[in-house]
PDB file of C-alpha atoms and ligand atoms in Angstrom:
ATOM      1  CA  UNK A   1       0.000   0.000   0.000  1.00  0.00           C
ATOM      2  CA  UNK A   2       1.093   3.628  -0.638  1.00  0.00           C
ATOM      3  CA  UNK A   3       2.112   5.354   2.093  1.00  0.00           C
ATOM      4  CA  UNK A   4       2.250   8.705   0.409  1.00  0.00           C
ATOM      5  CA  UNK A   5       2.408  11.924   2.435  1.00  0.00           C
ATOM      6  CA  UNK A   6       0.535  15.454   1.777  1.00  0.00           C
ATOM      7  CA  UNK A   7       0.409  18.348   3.933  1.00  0.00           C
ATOM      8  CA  UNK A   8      -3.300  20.829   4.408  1.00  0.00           C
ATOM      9  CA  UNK A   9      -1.653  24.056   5.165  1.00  0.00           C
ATOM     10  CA  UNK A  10      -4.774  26.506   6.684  1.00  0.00           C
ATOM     11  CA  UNK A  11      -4.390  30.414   6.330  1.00  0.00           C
ATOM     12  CA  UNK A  12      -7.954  31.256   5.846  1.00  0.00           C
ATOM     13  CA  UNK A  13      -7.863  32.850   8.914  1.00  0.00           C
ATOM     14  CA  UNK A  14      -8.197  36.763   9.706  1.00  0.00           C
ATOM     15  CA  UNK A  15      -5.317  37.431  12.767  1.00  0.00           C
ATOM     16  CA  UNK A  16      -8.177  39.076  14.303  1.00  0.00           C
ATOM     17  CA  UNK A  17      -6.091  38.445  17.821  1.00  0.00           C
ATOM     18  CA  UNK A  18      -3.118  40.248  15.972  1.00  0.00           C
ATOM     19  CA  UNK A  19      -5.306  43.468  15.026  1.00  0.00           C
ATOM     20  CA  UNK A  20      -3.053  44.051  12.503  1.00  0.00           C
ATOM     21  CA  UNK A  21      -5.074  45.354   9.040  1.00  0.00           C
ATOM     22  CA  UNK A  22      -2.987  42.695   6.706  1.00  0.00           C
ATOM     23  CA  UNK A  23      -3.909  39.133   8.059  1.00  0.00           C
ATOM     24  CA  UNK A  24      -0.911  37.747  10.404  1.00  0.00           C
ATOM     25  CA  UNK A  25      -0.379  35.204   7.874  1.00  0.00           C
ATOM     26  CA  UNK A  26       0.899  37.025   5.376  1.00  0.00           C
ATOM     27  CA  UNK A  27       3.471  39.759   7.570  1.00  0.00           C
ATOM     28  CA  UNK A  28       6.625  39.791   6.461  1.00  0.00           C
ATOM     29  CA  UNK A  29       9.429  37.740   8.619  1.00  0.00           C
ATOM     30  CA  UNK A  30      12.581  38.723   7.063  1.00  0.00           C
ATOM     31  CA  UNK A  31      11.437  40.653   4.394  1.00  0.00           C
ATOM     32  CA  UNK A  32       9.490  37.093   3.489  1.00  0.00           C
ATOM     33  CA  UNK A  33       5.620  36.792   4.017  1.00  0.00           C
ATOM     34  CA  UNK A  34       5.167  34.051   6.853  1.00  0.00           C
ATOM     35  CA  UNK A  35       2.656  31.596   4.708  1.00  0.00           C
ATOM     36  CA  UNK A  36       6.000  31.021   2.625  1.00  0.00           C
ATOM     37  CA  UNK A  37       8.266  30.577   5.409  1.00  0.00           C
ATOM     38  CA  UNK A  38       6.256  28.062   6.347  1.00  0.00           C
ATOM     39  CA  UNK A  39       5.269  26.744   3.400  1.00  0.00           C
ATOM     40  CA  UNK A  40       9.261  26.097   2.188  1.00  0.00           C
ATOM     41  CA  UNK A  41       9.362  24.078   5.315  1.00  0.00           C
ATOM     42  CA  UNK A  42       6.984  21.153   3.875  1.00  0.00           C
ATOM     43  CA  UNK A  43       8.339  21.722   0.246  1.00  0.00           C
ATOM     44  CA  UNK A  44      11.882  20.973   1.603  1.00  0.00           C
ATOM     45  CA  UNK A  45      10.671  17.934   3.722  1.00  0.00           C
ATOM     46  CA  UNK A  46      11.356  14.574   1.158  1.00  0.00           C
ATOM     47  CA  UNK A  47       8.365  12.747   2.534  1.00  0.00           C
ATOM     48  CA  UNK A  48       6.015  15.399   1.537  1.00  0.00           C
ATOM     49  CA  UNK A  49       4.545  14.876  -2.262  1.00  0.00           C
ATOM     50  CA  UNK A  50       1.766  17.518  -1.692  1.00  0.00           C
ATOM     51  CA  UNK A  51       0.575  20.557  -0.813  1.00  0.00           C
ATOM     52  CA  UNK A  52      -2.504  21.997  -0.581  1.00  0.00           C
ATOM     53  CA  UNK A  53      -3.046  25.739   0.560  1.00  0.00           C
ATOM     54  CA  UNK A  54      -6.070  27.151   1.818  1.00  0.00           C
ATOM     55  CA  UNK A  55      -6.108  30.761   2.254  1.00  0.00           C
ATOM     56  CA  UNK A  56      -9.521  33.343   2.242  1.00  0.00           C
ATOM     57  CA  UNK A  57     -11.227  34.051  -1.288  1.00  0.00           C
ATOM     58  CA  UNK A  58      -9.180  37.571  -1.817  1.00  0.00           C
ATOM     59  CA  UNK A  59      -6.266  36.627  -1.512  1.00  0.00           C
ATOM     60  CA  UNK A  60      -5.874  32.928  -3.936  1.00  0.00           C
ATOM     61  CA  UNK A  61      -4.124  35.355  -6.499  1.00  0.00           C
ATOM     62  CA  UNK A  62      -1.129  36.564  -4.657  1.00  0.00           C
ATOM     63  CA  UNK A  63      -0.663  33.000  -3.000  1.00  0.00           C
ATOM     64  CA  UNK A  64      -0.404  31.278  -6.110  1.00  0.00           C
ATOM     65  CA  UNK A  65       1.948  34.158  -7.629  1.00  0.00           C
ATOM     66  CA  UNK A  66       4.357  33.592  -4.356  1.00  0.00           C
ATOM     67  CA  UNK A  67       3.670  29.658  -4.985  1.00  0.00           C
ATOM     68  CA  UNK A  68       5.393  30.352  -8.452  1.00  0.00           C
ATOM     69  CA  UNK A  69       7.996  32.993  -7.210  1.00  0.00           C
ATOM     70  CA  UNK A  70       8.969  31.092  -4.351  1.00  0.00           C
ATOM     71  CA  UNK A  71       9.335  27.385  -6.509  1.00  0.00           C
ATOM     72  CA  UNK A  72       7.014  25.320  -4.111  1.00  0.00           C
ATOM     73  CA  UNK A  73       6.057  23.165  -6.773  1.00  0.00           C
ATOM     74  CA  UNK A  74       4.852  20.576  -4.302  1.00  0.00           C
ATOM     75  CA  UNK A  75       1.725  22.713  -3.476  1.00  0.00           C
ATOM     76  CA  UNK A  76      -1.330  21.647  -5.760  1.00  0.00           C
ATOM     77  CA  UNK A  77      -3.939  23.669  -5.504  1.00  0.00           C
ATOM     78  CA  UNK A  78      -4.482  26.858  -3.639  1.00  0.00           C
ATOM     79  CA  UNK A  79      -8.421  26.505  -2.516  1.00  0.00           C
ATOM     80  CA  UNK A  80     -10.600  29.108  -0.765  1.00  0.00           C
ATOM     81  CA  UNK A  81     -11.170  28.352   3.230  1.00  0.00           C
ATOM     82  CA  UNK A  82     -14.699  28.619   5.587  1.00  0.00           C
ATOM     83  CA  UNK A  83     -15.085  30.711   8.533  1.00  0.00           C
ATOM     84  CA  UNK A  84     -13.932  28.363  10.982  1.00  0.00           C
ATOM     85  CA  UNK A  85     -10.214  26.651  10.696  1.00  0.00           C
ATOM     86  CA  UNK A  86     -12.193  23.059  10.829  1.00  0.00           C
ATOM     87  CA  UNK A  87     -14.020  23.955   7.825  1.00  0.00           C
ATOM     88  CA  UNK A  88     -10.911  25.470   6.261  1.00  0.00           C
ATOM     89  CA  UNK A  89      -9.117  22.036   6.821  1.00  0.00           C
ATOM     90  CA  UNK A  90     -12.473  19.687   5.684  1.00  0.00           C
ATOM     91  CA  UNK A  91     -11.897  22.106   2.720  1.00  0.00           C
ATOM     92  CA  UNK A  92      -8.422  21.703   2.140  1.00  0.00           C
ATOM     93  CA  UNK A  93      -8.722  17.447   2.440  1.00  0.00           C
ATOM     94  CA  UNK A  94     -11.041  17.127  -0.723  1.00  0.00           C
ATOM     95  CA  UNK A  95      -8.382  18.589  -3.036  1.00  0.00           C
ATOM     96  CA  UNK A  96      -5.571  15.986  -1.490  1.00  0.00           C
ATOM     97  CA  UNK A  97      -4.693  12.509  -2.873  1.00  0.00           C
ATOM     98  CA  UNK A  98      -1.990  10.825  -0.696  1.00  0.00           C
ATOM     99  CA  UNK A  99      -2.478   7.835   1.633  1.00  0.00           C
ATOM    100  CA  UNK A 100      -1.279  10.230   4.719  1.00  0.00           C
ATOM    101  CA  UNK A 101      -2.383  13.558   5.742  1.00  0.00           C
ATOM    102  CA  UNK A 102      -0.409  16.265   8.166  1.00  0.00           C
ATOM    103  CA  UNK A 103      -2.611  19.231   8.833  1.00  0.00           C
ATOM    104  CA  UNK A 104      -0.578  22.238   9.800  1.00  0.00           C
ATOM    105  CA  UNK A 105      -1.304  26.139  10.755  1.00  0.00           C
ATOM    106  CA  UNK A 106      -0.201  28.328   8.304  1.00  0.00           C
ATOM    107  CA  UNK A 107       1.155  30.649  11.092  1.00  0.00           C
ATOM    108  CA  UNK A 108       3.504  28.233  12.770  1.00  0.00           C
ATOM    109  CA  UNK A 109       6.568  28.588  10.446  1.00  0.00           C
ATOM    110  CA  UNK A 110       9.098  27.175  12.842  1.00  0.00           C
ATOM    111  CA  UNK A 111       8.154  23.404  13.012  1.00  0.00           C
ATOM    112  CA  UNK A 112      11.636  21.277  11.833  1.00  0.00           C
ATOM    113  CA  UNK A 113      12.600  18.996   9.570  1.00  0.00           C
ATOM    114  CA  UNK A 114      13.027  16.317  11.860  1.00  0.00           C
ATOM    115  CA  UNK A 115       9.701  16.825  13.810  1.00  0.00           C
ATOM    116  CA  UNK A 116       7.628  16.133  10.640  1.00  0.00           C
ATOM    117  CA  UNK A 117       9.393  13.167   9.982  1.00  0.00           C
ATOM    118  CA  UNK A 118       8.767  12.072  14.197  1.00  0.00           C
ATOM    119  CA  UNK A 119       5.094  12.806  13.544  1.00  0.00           C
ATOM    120  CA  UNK A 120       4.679  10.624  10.300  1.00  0.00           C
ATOM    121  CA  UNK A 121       6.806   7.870  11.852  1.00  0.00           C
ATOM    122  CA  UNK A 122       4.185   7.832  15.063  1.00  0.00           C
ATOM    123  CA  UNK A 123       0.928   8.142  13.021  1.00  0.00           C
ATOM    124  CA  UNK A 124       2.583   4.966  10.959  1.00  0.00           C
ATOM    125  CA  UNK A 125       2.923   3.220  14.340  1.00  0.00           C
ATOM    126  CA  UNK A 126       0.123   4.578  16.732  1.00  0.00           C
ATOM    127  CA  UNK A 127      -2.450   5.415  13.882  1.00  0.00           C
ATOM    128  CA  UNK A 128      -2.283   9.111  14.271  1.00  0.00           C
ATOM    129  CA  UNK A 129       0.138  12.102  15.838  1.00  0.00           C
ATOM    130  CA  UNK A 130       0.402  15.271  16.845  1.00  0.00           C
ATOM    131  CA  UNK A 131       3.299  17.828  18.186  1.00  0.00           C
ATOM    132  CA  UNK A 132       3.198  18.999  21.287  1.00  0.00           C
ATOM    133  CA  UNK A 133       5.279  20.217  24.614  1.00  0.00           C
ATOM    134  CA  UNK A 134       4.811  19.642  28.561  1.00  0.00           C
ATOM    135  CA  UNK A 135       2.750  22.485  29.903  1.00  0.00           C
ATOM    136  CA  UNK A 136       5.510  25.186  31.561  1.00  0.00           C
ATOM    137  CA  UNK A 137       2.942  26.593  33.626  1.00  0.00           C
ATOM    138  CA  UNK A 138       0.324  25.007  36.381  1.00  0.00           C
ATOM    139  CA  UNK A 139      -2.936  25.078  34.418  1.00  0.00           C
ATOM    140  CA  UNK A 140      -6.454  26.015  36.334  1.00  0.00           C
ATOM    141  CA  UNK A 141     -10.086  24.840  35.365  1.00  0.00           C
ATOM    142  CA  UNK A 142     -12.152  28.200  36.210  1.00  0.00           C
ATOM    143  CA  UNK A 143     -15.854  28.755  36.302  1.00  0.00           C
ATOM    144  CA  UNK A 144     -17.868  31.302  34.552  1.00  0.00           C
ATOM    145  CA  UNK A 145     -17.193  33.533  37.396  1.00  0.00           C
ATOM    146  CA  UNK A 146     -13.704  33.169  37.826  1.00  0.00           C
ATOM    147  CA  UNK A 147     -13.507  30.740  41.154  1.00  0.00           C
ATOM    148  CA  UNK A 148     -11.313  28.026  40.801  1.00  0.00           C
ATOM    149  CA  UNK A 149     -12.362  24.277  39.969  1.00  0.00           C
ATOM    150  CA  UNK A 150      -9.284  21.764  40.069  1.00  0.00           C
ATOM    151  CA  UNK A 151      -5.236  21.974  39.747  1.00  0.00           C
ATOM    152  CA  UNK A 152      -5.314  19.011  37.188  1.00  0.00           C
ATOM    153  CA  UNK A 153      -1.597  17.035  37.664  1.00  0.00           C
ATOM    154  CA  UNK A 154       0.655  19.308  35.124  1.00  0.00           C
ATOM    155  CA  UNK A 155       2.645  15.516  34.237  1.00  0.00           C
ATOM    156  CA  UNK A 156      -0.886  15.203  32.191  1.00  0.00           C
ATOM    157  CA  UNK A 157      -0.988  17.904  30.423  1.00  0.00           C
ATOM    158  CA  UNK A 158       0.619  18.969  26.441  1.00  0.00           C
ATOM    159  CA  UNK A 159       0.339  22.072  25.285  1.00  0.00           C
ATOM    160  CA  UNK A 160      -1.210  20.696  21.673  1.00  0.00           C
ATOM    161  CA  UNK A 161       0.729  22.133  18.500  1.00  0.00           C
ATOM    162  CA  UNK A 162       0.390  21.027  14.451  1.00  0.00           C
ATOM    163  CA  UNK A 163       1.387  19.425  12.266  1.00  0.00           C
ATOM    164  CA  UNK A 164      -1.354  16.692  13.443  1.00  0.00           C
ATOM    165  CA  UNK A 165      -0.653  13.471  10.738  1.00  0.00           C
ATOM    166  CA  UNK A 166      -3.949  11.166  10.165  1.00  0.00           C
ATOM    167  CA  UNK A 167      -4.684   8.387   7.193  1.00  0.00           C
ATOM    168  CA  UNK A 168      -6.182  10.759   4.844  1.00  0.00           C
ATOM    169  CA  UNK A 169      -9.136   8.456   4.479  1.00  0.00           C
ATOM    170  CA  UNK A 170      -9.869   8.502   8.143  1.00  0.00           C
ATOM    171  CA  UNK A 171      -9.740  12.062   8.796  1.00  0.00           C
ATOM    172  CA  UNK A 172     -12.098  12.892   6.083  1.00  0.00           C
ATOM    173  CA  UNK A 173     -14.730  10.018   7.538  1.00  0.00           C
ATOM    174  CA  UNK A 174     -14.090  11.916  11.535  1.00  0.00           C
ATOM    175  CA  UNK A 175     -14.927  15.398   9.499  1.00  0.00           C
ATOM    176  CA  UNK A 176     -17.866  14.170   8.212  1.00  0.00           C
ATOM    177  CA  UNK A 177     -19.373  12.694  10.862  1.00  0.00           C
ATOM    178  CA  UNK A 178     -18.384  16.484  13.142  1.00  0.00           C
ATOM    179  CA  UNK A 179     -20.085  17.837  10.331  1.00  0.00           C
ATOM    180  CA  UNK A 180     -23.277  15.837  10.573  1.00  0.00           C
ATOM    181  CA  UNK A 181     -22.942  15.683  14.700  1.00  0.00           C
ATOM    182  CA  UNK A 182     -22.311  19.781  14.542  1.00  0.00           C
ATOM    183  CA  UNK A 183     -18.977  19.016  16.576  1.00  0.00           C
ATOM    184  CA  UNK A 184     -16.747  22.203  15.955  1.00  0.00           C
ATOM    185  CA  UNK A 185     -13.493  20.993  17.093  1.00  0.00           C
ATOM    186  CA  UNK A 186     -10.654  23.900  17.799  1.00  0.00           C
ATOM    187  CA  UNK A 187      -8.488  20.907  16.217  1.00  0.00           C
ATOM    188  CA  UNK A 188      -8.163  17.905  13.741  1.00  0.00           C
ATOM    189  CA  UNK A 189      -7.126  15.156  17.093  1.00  0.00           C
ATOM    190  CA  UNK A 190     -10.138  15.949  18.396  1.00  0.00           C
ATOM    191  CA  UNK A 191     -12.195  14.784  15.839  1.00  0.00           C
ATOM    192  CA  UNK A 192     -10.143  12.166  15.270  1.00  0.00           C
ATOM    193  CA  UNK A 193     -10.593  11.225  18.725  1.00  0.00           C
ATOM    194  CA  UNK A 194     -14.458  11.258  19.069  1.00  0.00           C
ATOM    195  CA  UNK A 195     -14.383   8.434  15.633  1.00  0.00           C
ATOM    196  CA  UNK A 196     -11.749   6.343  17.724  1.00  0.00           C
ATOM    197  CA  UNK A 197      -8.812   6.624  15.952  1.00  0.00           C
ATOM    198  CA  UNK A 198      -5.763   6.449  18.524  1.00  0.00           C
ATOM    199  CA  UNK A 199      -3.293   9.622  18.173  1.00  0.00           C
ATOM    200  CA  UNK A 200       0.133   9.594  19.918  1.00  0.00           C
ATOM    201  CA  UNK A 201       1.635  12.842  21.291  1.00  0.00           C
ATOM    202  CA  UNK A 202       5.126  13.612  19.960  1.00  0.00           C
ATOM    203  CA  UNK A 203       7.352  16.067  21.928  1.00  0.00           C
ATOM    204  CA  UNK A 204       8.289  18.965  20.069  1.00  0.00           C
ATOM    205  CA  UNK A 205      10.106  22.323  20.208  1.00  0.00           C
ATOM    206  CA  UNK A 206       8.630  25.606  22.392  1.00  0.00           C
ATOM    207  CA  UNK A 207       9.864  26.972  19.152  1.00  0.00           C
ATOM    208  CA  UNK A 208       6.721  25.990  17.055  1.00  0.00           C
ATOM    209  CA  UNK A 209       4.422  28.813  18.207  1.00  0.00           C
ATOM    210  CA  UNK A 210       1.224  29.555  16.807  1.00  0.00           C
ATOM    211  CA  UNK A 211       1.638  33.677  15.680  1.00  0.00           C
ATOM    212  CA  UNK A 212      -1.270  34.765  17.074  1.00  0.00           C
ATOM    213  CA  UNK A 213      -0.862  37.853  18.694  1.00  0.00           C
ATOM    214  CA  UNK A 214       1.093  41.330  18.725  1.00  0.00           C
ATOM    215  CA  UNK A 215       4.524  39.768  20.558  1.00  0.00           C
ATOM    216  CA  UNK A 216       4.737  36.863  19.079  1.00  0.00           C
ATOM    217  CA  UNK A 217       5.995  38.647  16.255  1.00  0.00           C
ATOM    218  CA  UNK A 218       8.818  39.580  18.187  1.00  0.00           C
ATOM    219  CA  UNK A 219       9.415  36.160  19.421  1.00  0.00           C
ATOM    220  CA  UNK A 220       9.686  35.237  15.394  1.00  0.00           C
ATOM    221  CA  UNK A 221      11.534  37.984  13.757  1.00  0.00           C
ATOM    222  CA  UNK A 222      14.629  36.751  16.569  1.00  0.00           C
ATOM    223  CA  UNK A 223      13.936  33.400  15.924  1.00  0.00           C
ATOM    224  CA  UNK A 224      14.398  33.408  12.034  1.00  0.00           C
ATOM    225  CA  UNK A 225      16.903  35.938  12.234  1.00  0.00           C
ATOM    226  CA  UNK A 226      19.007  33.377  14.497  1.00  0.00           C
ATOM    227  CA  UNK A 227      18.197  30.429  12.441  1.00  0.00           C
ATOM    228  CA  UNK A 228      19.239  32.403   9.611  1.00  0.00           C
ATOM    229  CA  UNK A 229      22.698  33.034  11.301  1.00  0.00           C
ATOM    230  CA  UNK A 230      22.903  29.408  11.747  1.00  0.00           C
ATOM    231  CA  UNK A 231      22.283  28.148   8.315  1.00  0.00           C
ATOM    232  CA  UNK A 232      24.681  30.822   6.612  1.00  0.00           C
TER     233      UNK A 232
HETATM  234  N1  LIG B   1     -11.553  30.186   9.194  1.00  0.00           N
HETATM  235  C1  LIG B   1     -10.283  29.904   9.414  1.00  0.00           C
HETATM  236  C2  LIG B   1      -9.659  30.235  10.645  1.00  0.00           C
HETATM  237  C3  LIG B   1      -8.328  29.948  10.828  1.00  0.00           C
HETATM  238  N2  LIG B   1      -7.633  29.369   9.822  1.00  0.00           N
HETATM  239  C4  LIG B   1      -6.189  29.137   9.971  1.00  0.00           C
HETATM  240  O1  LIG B   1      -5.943  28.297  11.086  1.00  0.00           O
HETATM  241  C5  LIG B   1      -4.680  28.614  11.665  1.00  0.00           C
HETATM  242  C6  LIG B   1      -4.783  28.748  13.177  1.00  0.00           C
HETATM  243  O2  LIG B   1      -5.796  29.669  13.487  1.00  0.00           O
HETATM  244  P1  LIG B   1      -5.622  31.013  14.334  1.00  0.00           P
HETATM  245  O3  LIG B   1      -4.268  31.195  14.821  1.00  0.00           O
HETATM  246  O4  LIG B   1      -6.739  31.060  15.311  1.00  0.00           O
HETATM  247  O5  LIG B   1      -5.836  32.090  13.185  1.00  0.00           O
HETATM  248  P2  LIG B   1      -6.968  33.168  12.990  1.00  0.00           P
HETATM  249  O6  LIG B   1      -8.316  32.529  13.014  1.00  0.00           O
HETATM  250  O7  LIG B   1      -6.564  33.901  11.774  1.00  0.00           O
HETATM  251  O8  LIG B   1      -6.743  34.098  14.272  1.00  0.00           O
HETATM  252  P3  LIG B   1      -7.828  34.799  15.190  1.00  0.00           P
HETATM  253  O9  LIG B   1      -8.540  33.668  15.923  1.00  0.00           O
HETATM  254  O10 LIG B   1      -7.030  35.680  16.086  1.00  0.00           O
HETATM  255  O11 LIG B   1      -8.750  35.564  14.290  1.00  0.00           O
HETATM  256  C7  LIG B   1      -4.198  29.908  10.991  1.00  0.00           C
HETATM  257  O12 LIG B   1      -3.149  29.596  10.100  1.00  0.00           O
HETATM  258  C8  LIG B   1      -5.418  30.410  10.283  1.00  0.00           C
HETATM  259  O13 LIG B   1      -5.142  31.145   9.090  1.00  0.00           O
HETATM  260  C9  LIG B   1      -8.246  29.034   8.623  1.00  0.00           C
HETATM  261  O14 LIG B   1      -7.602  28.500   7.716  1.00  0.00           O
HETATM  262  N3  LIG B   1      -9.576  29.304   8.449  1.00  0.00           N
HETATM  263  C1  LIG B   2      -4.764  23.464  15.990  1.00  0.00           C
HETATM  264  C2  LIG B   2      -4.102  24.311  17.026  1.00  0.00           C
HETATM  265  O1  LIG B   2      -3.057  25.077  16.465  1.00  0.00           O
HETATM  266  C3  LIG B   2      -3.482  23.413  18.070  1.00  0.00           C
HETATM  267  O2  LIG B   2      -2.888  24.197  19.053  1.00  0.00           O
HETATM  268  C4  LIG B   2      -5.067  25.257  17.703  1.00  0.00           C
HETATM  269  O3  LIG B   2      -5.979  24.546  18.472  1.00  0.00           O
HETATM  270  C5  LIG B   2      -5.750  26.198  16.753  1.00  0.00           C
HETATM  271  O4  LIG B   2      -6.609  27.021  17.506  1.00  0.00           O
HETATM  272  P1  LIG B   2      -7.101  28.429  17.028  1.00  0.00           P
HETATM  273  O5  LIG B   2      -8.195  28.831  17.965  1.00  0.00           O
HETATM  274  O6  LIG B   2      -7.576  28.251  15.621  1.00  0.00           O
HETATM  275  O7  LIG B   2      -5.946  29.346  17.187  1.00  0.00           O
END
């Protein structure tokens, strides 16, 4: 059996928690627009045989011109999104022909190499994957008016990241059955999870943030700039 690999990259997404008036997705990060950064990182991975981009209706044209000026001639087809990420990625899976599936954020251009290829080689094992890190912090459950529930035990909690690697044929049957069930997942595990399929947590990098608001962007520019330094 094939055990092909493609990659749904979502930027459909406005960065209204960024307030910025171009969406975050497309800020430049090193004088490059951060879709692309991240973008390059699938098109360099050799497991990867396809891309597929979603991004919002307005802006198809300029992705596909930076898919040409930029060479990522793995990515094949740039399709418009929905107004949540889970219908953005639902969206994204039609146009996508490979045995395996990783879904990734369009705004989390620092996952590595080697952690794609640690997701794909759990989901192969376990059935499915995603990144993630320890919680740093001790994590709360609050009520509606602010008084504390329960301290769960930190040792049980990941901080949940993406890429998040599924059989492409398994993740489109959990999709449709949140679409029928009106399950709005905030991501692709957990509708993996409610159809059964068993996902194993890989440990990844604190460096894989989702850009999401003002300082983050901070937090990026020194990153690339000092992976930059590095590669040269
Ligand atoms: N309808 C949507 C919403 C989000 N996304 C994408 O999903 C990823 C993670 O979402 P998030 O960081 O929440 O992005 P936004 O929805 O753009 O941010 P915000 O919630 O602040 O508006 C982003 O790459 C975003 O572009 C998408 O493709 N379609
Ligand atoms: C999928 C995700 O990036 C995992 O951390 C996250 O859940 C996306 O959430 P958002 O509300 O769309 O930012």
């Amino acid at each position: 059996m094939s055990n092909s690999v493609g990659a749904v990259i979502v930027a459909a997404g406005r960065g209204t928690r960024m307030g910025t008036v171009e969406s975050k997705q497309y800020l430049l990060l090193q004088g490059k627009p951060i879709i692309v950064h991240t973008l390059e990182v699938f098109q360099r991975h050799p497991l990867i045989s396809e891309i597929v981009l979603v991004t919002g209706k307005e802006d198809v044209d300029r992705c596909r011109e930076w898919v040409k000026a930029y060479r990522l001639d793995k990515v094949v087809s740039v399709v418009t999104g929905g107004s949540e990420r889970q219908h953005s990625v639902h969206l994204g899976l039609r146009h996508l022909k490979t045995t395996w599936v990783m879904v990734h954020d369009g705004v989390r251009p620092f996952v590595q190499i080697n952690e794609i290829t640690a997701c794909y080689e759990h989901a192969r094992e376990i059935g499915a994957s995603v990144l993630a890190v320890p919680v740093k912090d001790t994590i709360k459950q609050v009520d509606k008016d602010g008084k504390v529930l329960s301290t769960p035990d930190r040792r049980s909690l990941w901080a949940i990241q993406t890429p998040q690697t599924f059989r492409l044929s398994e993740l489109l049957v959990a999709y449709e059955s949140a679409e029928r069930d009106g399950f709005l997942g905030t991501d692709d595990s957990s509708l993996a999870e409610r159809s059964g399929i068993p996902v194993a947590v890989v440990e990844g990098s604190y460096a894989n943030i989702k850009i999401t608001t003002p300082e983050d962007l901070d937090f990026a520019e020194f990153t690339q700039r000092s992976r930059g330094e590095v590669q040269t």
